[in-house]
XYZ file of C-alpha atoms in Angstrom:
672
model
C 20.453 -37.998 -6.740
C 22.488 -35.072 -8.176
C 22.253 -31.911 -6.355
C 21.770 -28.494 -8.426
C 23.406 -25.172 -7.344
C 21.618 -23.000 -4.469
C 22.184 -19.790 -6.654
C 19.809 -22.150 -9.657
C 16.521 -21.476 -8.423
C 16.180 -17.890 -7.075
C 13.039 -16.737 -5.430
C 13.878 -13.079 -6.918
C 14.112 -10.313 -7.027
C 17.418 -10.257 -9.744
C 16.846 -7.006 -10.620
C 17.117 -5.511 -6.451
C 16.746 -1.629 -7.800
C 13.189 -1.725 -6.648
C 12.909 -3.923 -3.573
C 15.328 -2.250 -2.466
C 14.149 -3.866 1.783
C 14.706 -7.498 0.337
C 17.143 -9.062 2.847
C 14.973 -6.818 5.547
C 11.723 -8.305 4.395
C 9.725 -11.103 6.556
C 9.954 -13.049 2.978
C 13.636 -13.155 3.201
C 13.099 -15.122 6.945
C 10.419 -18.052 5.545
C 12.997 -18.361 2.765
C 15.328 -19.070 4.420
C 12.967 -21.389 7.022
C 14.125 -19.758 9.867
C 10.519 -18.159 11.053
C 7.536 -19.945 10.577
C 5.754 -16.626 12.071
C 1.596 -16.068 12.755
C 0.886 -12.419 13.185
C -0.942 -11.021 15.640
C -4.250 -9.364 14.787
C -5.130 -6.122 17.329
C -8.314 -5.069 17.427
C -10.861 -3.560 20.164
C -14.276 -4.076 18.901
C -14.960 -7.801 18.173
C -18.179 -8.927 17.024
C -19.795 -10.221 20.552
C -19.151 -6.321 21.353
C -19.600 -4.412 18.558
C -23.720 -2.671 18.886
C -26.096 -1.839 16.060
C -26.175 1.831 15.864
C -29.714 3.342 17.152
C -32.165 4.974 14.997
C -31.615 7.984 16.724
C -27.791 8.673 15.381
C -28.475 7.354 12.012
C -29.226 10.341 10.518
C -25.883 12.088 12.162
C -24.158 8.762 10.981
C -24.435 9.050 7.158
C -24.037 12.868 7.643
C -20.359 12.528 9.276
C -19.760 9.675 6.352
C -20.074 7.027 8.796
C -22.670 5.110 7.624
C -21.721 2.859 5.956
C -18.731 1.844 8.094
C -21.918 1.498 11.400
C -23.161 -1.356 9.203
C -20.889 -3.761 7.620
C -20.448 -5.530 10.885
C -18.147 -7.307 12.381
C -16.168 -11.054 11.594
C -13.776 -12.940 13.599
C -9.915 -12.969 11.744
C -8.195 -15.572 9.639
C -4.035 -14.488 11.486
C -3.281 -16.816 8.567
C -4.231 -15.827 5.618
C -3.416 -12.233 7.294
C 0.247 -13.524 7.864
C 0.555 -14.732 4.198
C -0.703 -11.907 2.334
C 2.167 -9.863 4.355
C 4.341 -11.756 3.352
C 3.456 -9.965 0.092
C 3.433 -6.907 1.077
C 6.313 -4.318 -0.466
C 6.566 -1.065 1.870
C 8.846 0.093 -1.432
C 5.515 0.930 -3.205
C 2.763 -0.521 -1.307
C 1.417 -2.627 -2.942
C 0.744 -7.028 -2.652
C 3.644 -8.967 -5.200
C 1.616 -11.425 -6.716
C 2.943 -13.919 -8.912
C 0.889 -12.202 -12.039
C 2.171 -8.806 -10.948
C 1.172 -6.270 -8.351
C -2.067 -5.470 -6.316
C -3.070 -3.549 -4.056
C -5.725 -2.167 -1.896
C -7.213 1.536 -3.634
C -9.342 4.393 -2.785
C -11.779 2.174 -5.161
C -11.808 -0.805 -2.407
C -12.191 2.032 1.356
C -15.418 2.877 -0.526
C -17.171 0.480 -1.783
C -16.370 -2.135 0.912
C -17.193 0.247 3.748
C -19.075 2.814 2.552
C -16.535 6.023 4.382
C -15.587 9.526 2.270
C -12.643 9.597 0.198
C -13.247 13.085 -1.010
C -12.302 15.698 1.708
C -9.661 17.466 3.527
C -7.153 14.733 4.708
C -7.710 14.068 8.648
C -4.753 15.983 10.457
C -4.273 18.596 13.189
C -3.075 19.460 15.896
C -2.485 16.630 19.489
C -1.568 19.236 22.542
C -4.671 19.543 24.727
C -6.265 19.446 28.071
C -8.132 15.755 26.946
C -10.150 15.627 30.469
C -11.871 19.449 28.948
C -12.380 18.832 25.010
C -14.308 14.762 26.314
C -16.450 16.835 29.254
C -16.840 19.450 26.084
C -17.527 16.525 22.914
C -18.693 14.273 24.798
C -20.817 15.179 28.456
C -18.583 13.301 30.465
C -15.553 14.483 31.954
C -13.031 10.708 32.221
C -11.197 10.039 35.509
C -7.036 11.015 35.197
C -6.095 7.582 35.320
C -8.314 7.014 32.316
C -5.850 8.714 29.564
C -2.659 8.151 29.632
C -1.026 10.838 27.597
C -3.600 11.743 24.232
C -5.036 8.159 24.569
C -8.278 6.676 26.252
C -9.744 3.767 27.625
C -11.675 1.622 25.611
C -13.572 0.011 28.104
C -14.617 3.453 30.065
C -16.296 4.509 26.604
C -17.859 0.903 26.533
C -19.056 1.509 29.812
C -20.577 5.363 29.752
C -21.852 5.015 25.604
C -23.306 1.146 25.949
C -27.175 2.363 25.929
C -29.085 5.414 24.888
C -32.046 6.882 26.384
C -35.253 6.830 24.256
C -35.587 9.782 25.359
C -32.913 11.119 24.857
C -32.856 14.973 23.702
C -30.742 16.365 20.593
C -27.619 17.325 22.530
C -27.177 13.553 23.844
C -28.076 11.938 20.677
C -24.826 14.214 19.604
C -22.690 13.107 22.260
C -23.404 9.180 22.023
C -22.507 10.103 18.314
C -19.449 11.413 18.742
C -18.221 8.475 21.191
C -20.084 6.217 18.921
C -17.606 6.703 15.992
C -15.055 7.237 18.186
C -14.993 3.344 19.186
C -14.890 3.005 15.254
C -12.279 4.296 14.958
C -10.084 3.233 18.204
C -11.957 -0.133 17.994
C -12.317 -0.950 14.263
C -11.017 1.213 11.910
C -7.738 2.286 13.292
C -6.781 0.451 16.412
C -4.788 1.404 18.909
C -1.144 -1.133 19.262
C -2.385 -1.879 22.749
C -6.077 -2.560 21.275
C -7.376 -1.097 25.072
C -6.894 2.248 24.189
C -8.152 4.629 21.624
C -6.347 8.297 19.811
C -8.687 10.930 21.133
C -7.078 13.423 18.779
C -9.869 12.468 16.389
C -12.325 13.361 19.124
C -11.301 17.021 18.044
C -12.936 16.662 14.549
C -16.287 15.312 15.905
C -17.463 18.788 17.039
C -19.666 19.335 14.344
C -21.520 16.044 12.826
C -22.512 17.711 9.919
C -19.034 18.529 8.854
C -17.489 16.183 10.077
C -18.330 14.613 6.015
C -15.961 16.650 4.775
C -12.461 14.711 6.067
C -11.364 12.172 3.829
C -11.466 9.669 6.305
C -10.982 6.196 3.799
C -7.707 7.715 3.058
C -7.381 8.209 6.660
C -7.945 4.542 7.189
C -5.765 3.206 4.378
C -2.809 4.936 5.253
C -3.271 3.095 8.152
C -3.340 0.126 7.336
C -0.632 1.058 4.692
C 1.342 1.939 8.241
C 0.608 -1.538 9.603
C 1.325 -4.048 7.191
C 4.916 -1.977 6.212
C 5.365 -2.770 10.370
C 4.122 -6.129 10.468
C 6.601 -7.266 7.273
C 9.497 -6.454 9.704
C 10.439 -9.891 11.170
C 10.773 -8.552 14.772
C 6.898 -7.459 15.079
C 4.740 -10.225 16.645
C 1.184 -8.159 15.720
C -0.599 -5.796 13.231
C -3.587 -3.240 13.482
C -4.841 -1.682 11.361
C -8.532 -2.025 9.865
C -8.065 -6.210 9.127
C -11.149 -6.376 7.930
C -10.992 -4.188 5.336
C -7.953 -6.655 3.915
C -9.939 -9.526 4.983
C -13.317 -8.440 1.798
C -10.402 -6.897 -0.481
C -8.391 -10.332 -1.088
C -12.277 -12.463 -0.430
C -13.730 -10.168 -2.883
C -10.122 -11.087 -5.409
C -9.015 -14.322 -4.996
C -11.173 -16.211 -4.412
C -9.220 -19.784 -3.716
C -8.400 -17.949 -0.913
C -11.993 -16.989 0.136
C -14.064 -18.700 3.099
C -17.939 -19.688 1.433
C -20.319 -17.123 0.888
C -23.059 -16.464 3.436
C -26.583 -16.036 2.456
C -26.976 -12.320 3.997
C -30.052 -10.305 3.149
C -30.825 -7.105 3.952
C -32.928 -8.179 7.469
C -33.403 -4.063 8.172
C -34.005 -2.637 5.059
C -37.754 -1.482 6.444
C -35.590 -0.009 10.242
C -32.333 1.441 8.217
C -32.865 4.090 5.336
C -30.188 3.138 2.778
C -28.566 0.057 1.933
C -25.059 -0.765 3.976
C -21.416 -1.016 1.944
C -20.639 -4.221 -0.472
C -18.959 -5.496 2.403
C -21.882 -6.312 4.429
C -21.852 -9.261 2.548
C -19.377 -10.976 4.323
C -20.663 -9.680 7.944
C -22.200 -13.845 8.984
C -18.979 -15.729 7.653
C -17.731 -18.489 10.026
C -14.403 -18.550 11.523
C -11.833 -20.764 9.371
C -11.895 -24.232 11.314
C -7.997 -25.394 10.127
C -4.965 -25.399 12.313
C -2.745 -21.884 12.173
C -0.004 -23.390 11.356
C -1.022 -26.403 8.165
C -3.623 -23.153 7.293
C -0.811 -20.966 6.782
C 1.299 -23.662 4.503
C -1.675 -23.882 2.064
C -2.266 -19.658 2.145
C 1.790 -19.478 0.652
C 1.018 -21.996 -1.731
C -1.756 -21.098 -3.009
C -0.439 -17.749 -3.777
C 2.876 -18.875 -4.610
C 1.054 -20.502 -7.165
C -1.681 -18.617 -8.148
C -2.951 -18.081 -12.163
C -4.319 -16.324 -14.040
C -8.061 -17.636 -13.190
C -7.454 -17.484 -9.803
C -7.085 -13.564 -10.191
C -10.292 -11.158 -10.567
C -9.541 -7.894 -11.256
C -12.208 -6.470 -11.236
C -14.757 -8.026 -9.135
C -16.805 -4.617 -8.683
C -18.475 -4.516 -12.012
C -19.867 -7.722 -12.639
C -24.197 -6.880 -12.587
C -24.970 -9.276 -9.877
C -21.970 -6.717 -7.411
C -23.160 -3.207 -8.608
C -26.630 -3.695 -8.038
C -25.853 -4.118 -4.298
C -23.374 -0.717 -4.297
C -25.288 1.659 -2.548
C -25.202 5.292 -4.303
C -23.246 7.242 -1.031
C -20.616 4.347 -2.457
C -20.249 5.164 -5.388
C -20.018 9.317 -4.633
C -16.076 10.970 -6.538
C -14.723 7.968 -8.502
C -12.098 10.241 -9.921
C -9.614 9.910 -6.555
C -9.539 6.137 -7.060
C -7.086 6.484 -9.804
C -5.138 9.532 -8.019
C -1.881 9.166 -7.246
C -1.277 10.870 -3.685
C -0.193 10.627 -0.324
C -2.520 9.370 2.424
C -2.299 11.466 5.479
C -3.466 10.596 9.089
C -1.647 12.755 11.356
C 1.586 11.585 11.775
C 1.060 8.922 9.106
C 1.914 9.559 5.294
C 1.913 6.811 2.991
C 1.678 7.237 -1.273
C -1.468 5.936 -3.257
C -0.159 3.929 -5.910
C -3.009 3.288 -8.164
C -0.695 3.692 -11.664
C 1.507 -0.142 -10.278
C -2.307 -2.244 -10.538
C -4.265 -0.084 -13.217
C -5.536 -3.573 -14.303
C -7.385 -3.201 -10.823
C -9.077 -0.134 -12.973
C -9.432 -1.904 -16.301
C -6.612 -0.480 -18.133
C -3.379 -1.447 -19.713
C -0.627 -2.242 -17.038
C 2.515 0.047 -18.810
C 5.500 -0.618 -16.793
C 5.311 1.367 -13.878
C 7.749 4.279 -12.879
C 9.997 3.829 -10.077
C 8.167 4.951 -6.975
C 7.971 7.762 -4.531
C 10.659 7.601 -1.609
C 9.101 8.754 1.761
C 12.504 8.285 3.764
C 12.302 9.073 6.652
C 8.681 9.643 6.259
C 7.351 6.185 6.591
C 8.930 5.458 10.272
C 7.482 8.566 12.566
C 5.824 7.669 15.629
C 3.643 9.299 17.613
C 5.217 9.305 20.828
C 7.210 11.916 22.385
C 5.602 14.834 19.779
C 2.533 15.059 22.174
C 2.401 19.290 21.067
C 3.265 18.397 17.258
C 1.051 20.807 15.456
C 0.615 18.060 12.272
C -1.003 20.831 9.588
C 1.894 22.164 9.661
C 4.627 19.855 9.722
C 3.187 17.928 6.529
C 2.294 21.198 4.904
C 3.680 20.865 1.326
C 1.748 17.094 1.733
C -1.600 18.972 2.060
C -0.944 20.823 -0.725
C -0.427 17.113 -3.012
C -2.999 15.702 -1.342
C -5.710 18.479 -2.225
C -4.624 19.245 -5.377
C -5.230 15.389 -6.410
C -7.598 16.224 -9.851
C -3.952 16.864 -11.560
C -2.525 13.399 -10.226
C -5.090 11.386 -11.348
C -3.833 8.147 -14.187
C -5.863 8.581 -16.853
C -4.462 5.817 -18.813
C -6.017 3.997 -22.181
C -8.371 0.937 -21.562
C -7.489 -2.829 -21.247
C -8.217 -4.281 -24.770
C -7.902 -7.931 -23.598
C -5.139 -10.315 -20.660
C -1.701 -9.863 -19.880
C 0.046 -12.226 -21.559
C 2.206 -13.624 -19.567
C 4.847 -13.219 -21.976
C 4.442 -9.576 -22.200
C 7.038 -6.955 -22.057
C 5.402 -5.768 -18.064
C 5.562 -9.540 -17.441
C 9.102 -9.530 -18.708
C 10.101 -6.544 -16.577
C 8.462 -7.352 -13.003
C 9.495 -11.267 -12.938
C 13.122 -9.130 -12.970
C 12.058 -7.406 -9.807
C 9.763 -9.110 -7.587
C 10.111 -11.854 -5.115
C 8.023 -14.478 -7.273
C 7.919 -17.478 -4.723
C 7.772 -17.632 -0.594
C 8.597 -20.867 0.777
C 11.008 -23.423 -1.857
C 8.747 -26.305 -2.195
C 6.874 -23.480 -4.855
C 9.967 -22.261 -6.212
C 10.980 -26.593 -7.355
C 7.586 -26.341 -9.041
C 7.602 -22.750 -10.643
C 10.949 -23.411 -12.361
C 10.067 -26.570 -13.090
C 6.728 -25.288 -15.147
C 9.142 -22.334 -16.365
C 11.556 -25.080 -18.188
C 8.441 -26.428 -19.394
C 6.821 -23.523 -21.271
C 10.604 -22.946 -21.941
C 10.444 -25.841 -24.376
C 7.757 -25.875 -25.341
C 8.835 -22.068 -27.404
C 11.875 -23.430 -28.562
C 10.375 -26.409 -29.644
C 7.264 -24.130 -31.349
C 10.093 -22.570 -32.818
C 12.936 -25.439 -34.316
C 11.553 -24.825 -37.756
C 13.917 -21.769 -37.702
C 16.938 -22.039 -39.736
C 18.773 -18.687 -37.747
C 22.312 -19.426 -36.166
C 21.228 -18.134 -32.918
C 18.479 -20.286 -32.509
C 20.267 -23.508 -33.875
C 23.007 -23.126 -31.024
C 20.656 -22.229 -28.773
C 18.871 -25.795 -28.715
C 22.367 -27.349 -29.161
C 23.148 -25.860 -25.971
C 19.935 -27.121 -23.905
C 20.670 -30.757 -25.173
C 24.125 -30.490 -23.844
C 24.188 -28.195 -20.590
C 20.999 -28.349 -18.704
C 21.558 -26.538 -15.475
C 22.545 -23.502 -18.559
C 18.849 -23.752 -19.716
C 17.979 -23.558 -15.914
C 20.246 -20.672 -15.682
C 19.015 -18.964 -19.114
C 15.216 -19.666 -17.724
C 16.342 -17.440 -14.938
C 17.378 -14.277 -17.808
C 15.569 -14.764 -20.470
C 11.936 -15.119 -19.650
C 10.309 -16.286 -23.213
C 11.429 -12.843 -25.390
C 9.920 -14.982 -28.184
C 6.680 -12.163 -29.493
C 6.050 -10.130 -26.794
C 3.391 -8.291 -25.787
C 4.835 -4.912 -25.768
C 3.457 -2.782 -23.160
C 2.424 0.785 -23.403
C 3.964 3.757 -22.479
C 4.993 4.841 -19.111
C 2.047 6.945 -17.180
C 3.926 9.897 -15.829
C 2.618 11.542 -12.414
C 3.236 14.680 -10.536
C 4.856 14.403 -7.377
C 6.612 16.605 -4.975
C 9.625 17.287 -4.096
C 9.863 15.703 -0.421
C 12.068 17.777 1.801
C 14.910 16.710 4.619
C 14.539 14.550 7.291
C 17.035 13.658 10.260
C 17.577 10.235 10.536
C 15.047 8.313 12.590
C 16.382 7.312 16.197
C 13.699 5.342 17.623
C 13.178 2.759 14.338
C 17.097 3.050 13.454
C 15.849 3.861 10.061
C 13.550 0.888 8.275
C 12.023 0.606 6.354
C 13.686 4.393 5.057
C 17.545 2.795 4.765
C 17.701 2.459 1.121
C 21.501 1.239 -0.796
C 22.623 3.596 -3.424
C 21.701 1.783 -6.634
C 24.847 2.487 -9.130
C 24.469 2.190 -13.100
C 27.066 3.575 -15.284
C 25.003 3.583 -18.719
C 23.034 6.113 -16.901
C 23.549 9.394 -15.404
C 20.888 11.164 -13.371
C 19.905 14.332 -14.629
C 19.412 17.504 -12.470
C 15.561 18.541 -11.423
C 15.457 21.736 -13.886
C 14.562 25.144 -12.226
C 11.825 26.725 -14.441
C 12.091 30.095 -13.818
C 9.026 31.109 -15.644
C 5.164 29.122 -16.659
C 6.824 29.723 -20.797
C 9.418 27.931 -20.085
C 8.292 24.435 -18.962
C 8.778 21.067 -21.460
C 5.877 20.645 -24.022
C 5.503 16.436 -22.972
C 2.632 14.436 -23.173
C 1.687 12.908 -20.543
C -1.587 10.240 -20.165
C -2.562 12.486 -17.039
C -6.732 13.540 -16.694
C -5.944 17.237 -14.880
C -8.394 20.512 -15.113
C -7.751 23.567 -14.188
C -5.368 24.293 -11.258
C -8.306 25.616 -8.732
C -7.207 26.138 -5.748
C -8.268 23.352 -3.067
C -8.835 25.351 0.680
C -9.504 23.448 3.742
C -13.500 24.963 3.989
C -14.120 23.937 0.978
C -14.023 21.019 -1.251
C -15.888 20.298 -4.226
C -17.894 17.685 -4.486
C -17.513 16.401 -7.785
C -14.172 18.146 -9.339
C -14.674 17.992 -13.736
C -11.648 16.594 -14.981
C -12.332 17.223 -18.679
C -10.259 19.609 -21.041
C -12.359 21.845 -23.323
C -12.780 23.723 -19.138
C -9.410 24.600 -19.392
C -8.494 28.383 -20.186
C -5.315 26.605 -20.586
C -3.670 24.898 -23.951
C -3.352 21.138 -23.827
C -0.100 21.223 -24.094
C 0.626 22.660 -20.386
C -2.334 20.269 -18.899
C -0.029 16.886 -17.335
C 1.457 19.711 -14.065
C 4.236 17.537 -14.357
C 7.180 20.100 -14.346
C 4.442 21.934 -12.056
C 4.663 19.755 -8.994
C 8.854 19.956 -9.283
C 8.161 23.852 -8.622
C 9.102 24.047 -4.753
C 6.586 27.139 -4.913
C 3.250 25.219 -4.496
C 4.393 24.249 -0.843
C 4.602 26.534 0.640
C 1.802 28.592 2.850
C 2.170 32.003 0.620
C 1.981 30.522 -2.153
C 0.109 33.175 -5.246
C 0.498 32.996 -8.892
C 2.968 36.081 -8.864
C 5.349 33.479 -7.303
C 5.342 30.509 -9.260
C 5.586 32.610 -12.065
C 8.423 34.412 -9.894
C 10.286 30.616 -10.089
C 9.711 30.261 -6.397
C 12.352 28.964 -3.381
C 15.458 27.758 -3.852
C 15.121 24.196 -5.069
C 18.443 24.007 -2.319
C 16.151 22.324 0.530
C 14.263 19.872 -1.099
C 15.641 16.501 -2.259
C 14.772 15.122 -5.389
C 12.406 11.626 -5.502
C 13.934 9.130 -7.355
C 13.716 9.055 -10.645
C 12.889 6.375 -12.598
C 16.379 3.932 -13.157
C 15.872 2.064 -16.863
C 17.887 -1.423 -15.758
C 19.271 -3.056 -18.985
C 17.301 -5.321 -19.466
C 19.344 -7.900 -21.626
C 20.135 -10.681 -20.095
C 23.577 -12.348 -19.130
C 22.878 -15.488 -20.971
C 24.116 -14.599 -24.202
C 23.815 -17.362 -26.746
C 27.460 -16.362 -28.629
C 28.859 -17.226 -25.227
C 30.467 -20.039 -24.434
C 29.480 -22.321 -20.867
C 32.595 -21.249 -19.108
C 32.156 -17.371 -20.492
C 28.911 -17.832 -19.299
C 29.617 -18.861 -15.794
C 32.287 -16.783 -14.814
C 29.874 -14.323 -15.403
C 27.252 -15.471 -13.147
C 30.196 -16.141 -10.435
C 30.380 -12.146 -10.876
C 27.142 -11.398 -10.639
C 26.595 -13.193 -7.470
C 29.628 -11.807 -5.425
C 27.906 -7.714 -5.853
C 24.923 -9.149 -3.500
C 26.859 -10.811 -1.419
C 26.718 -8.948 1.848
C 29.952 -9.880 4.182
C 29.036 -8.982 7.763
C 31.766 -7.804 10.694
C 33.676 -10.060 12.779
C 32.337 -9.884 16.407
C 34.973 -8.507 19.210
C 35.642 -11.727 21.370
C 35.552 -11.347 24.655
C 38.362 -11.423 27.163
C 38.239 -15.034 29.163
C 37.612 -14.473 32.392
C 39.345 -15.872 36.743
C 38.107 -19.309 37.778
C 35.407 -17.093 39.583
C 34.010 -15.317 37.319
C 34.524 -12.166 38.825
C 36.776 -10.815 36.513
C 38.499 -10.826 32.871
C 42.030 -12.052 32.764
């Protein structure tokens, strides 16, 4: 039986300018058949320990924004599904790379599935408090010193003291019980600690005034925490994952029906008790546990994801009339923020929200996206050893960028139809993505590519151009070159053009010292060398009138200042109310000015150009590599194979030779 060369089946990426962490990703180990890992799912509050919210605290939960998530309920996690999705997650883009394009969990999913507020102040503050005094002040009970480790409190202590609310409780006791209930939701369900036994007390001071708790963006904090856990889980050495994995299950079940169990019948039997309907995630409250074996199930999930077609993905699961009537009104508040490309903040965690890469989830045309924001070492910062850090001052530039989210809303045109698999976007995507996870799917996938390529060549067989005739003769003469041509050519005939890329305002990322604790994992980025492109230095504008005029598909509004004590519930995003001309409303160049990210920002400092740009690092620019394949129709087979060998030699990473230890003596007491 003929053996094809190993390089014929390349799972990708063929261009590593986007997925530059592929060698450190779990998918690389799975492809090499070095690991078959099933992650442990971390959480504290299981289904049998979850209590329904008492009637006395429902109004306070509604004001705090936690009424919806308290009604969603619990179910058993499918560890194999979580492990398979992590293998598709990319920390470089914060998206899942499927066979049909990028998709991810957005603020829309957090709001509709869990009912958490997404607009408001970021969840951030100080962490240097006397936590025993804080608990006594806000909870009414002082925990013993052995129940607190650093700034973390044992969850068992909360369950012992706040498991039942008396019917004759006064308002002070009701508020104390509400704070403890929200703290249990945060630590046991929404943002669980890695130890699975403790909850961070840094959230407790934010629950002081329950009527103002809803002004915080708890949805973005939960999403940031989940992003960070997904990114860390792509490390092959990790064996567990935390975060709100219920949200991950709900998102996957609604968008990928082939991965979902049978949906249980979930009417609202307590509609006469609770004043409002639960969020959409309540539908899966009574779902049963997956009975299939873990190892077999993981392989099945990989196979389903590797062979997924356009019919297996529901890009907009919330748009049908049957689903729309199940979504309560409080889940649909301020939908404009769902399309904002902004930083997600949760104390020490900074992650970036990239709706511009998944515009099909919002019914928009998907262009070839620009390079994602590279956060560097901000992607690896931990709380350990940084108890006295004032995160509000540490992340002032990211907070300013979050508060200006109306200027970062993507306004792409509506999609007119399904995206063709031979479109310009899909050709770009297949060159930059990891198409298959396991080898058996790669073999099947390449056979399908060959069949479609030959089919398209047959359709074009009546053409008399010399290039097509030469191409067909080469197909018949050497099938190996056909395999390599399929990998590079990507069906260039009659491709659907992609819309222009979406430009978004992005802040400058300040310099930071290298991370010593994690060795810079997920923050290291190899230099990208491209001789055809010259990097452009960032422009430093000295006056507002010098900003270049360019058309940008960004919906902008008045440059209103959003202060922490006031966040409008529904900002206006129209051009008619803006005092500035329409050509200045992209604000793309405004965010290049560091004056926007200092505490003393005002109009005069902005007009004078702001501080120097020397203290900032330019974010990664969009790199448009040459899309023409190395396989040329006018070159010979020998030249083609030589070019392939030269291309592969660039990706080979030589390991340093290990130093050999000197031999020991016969007794082993010393070296010779």
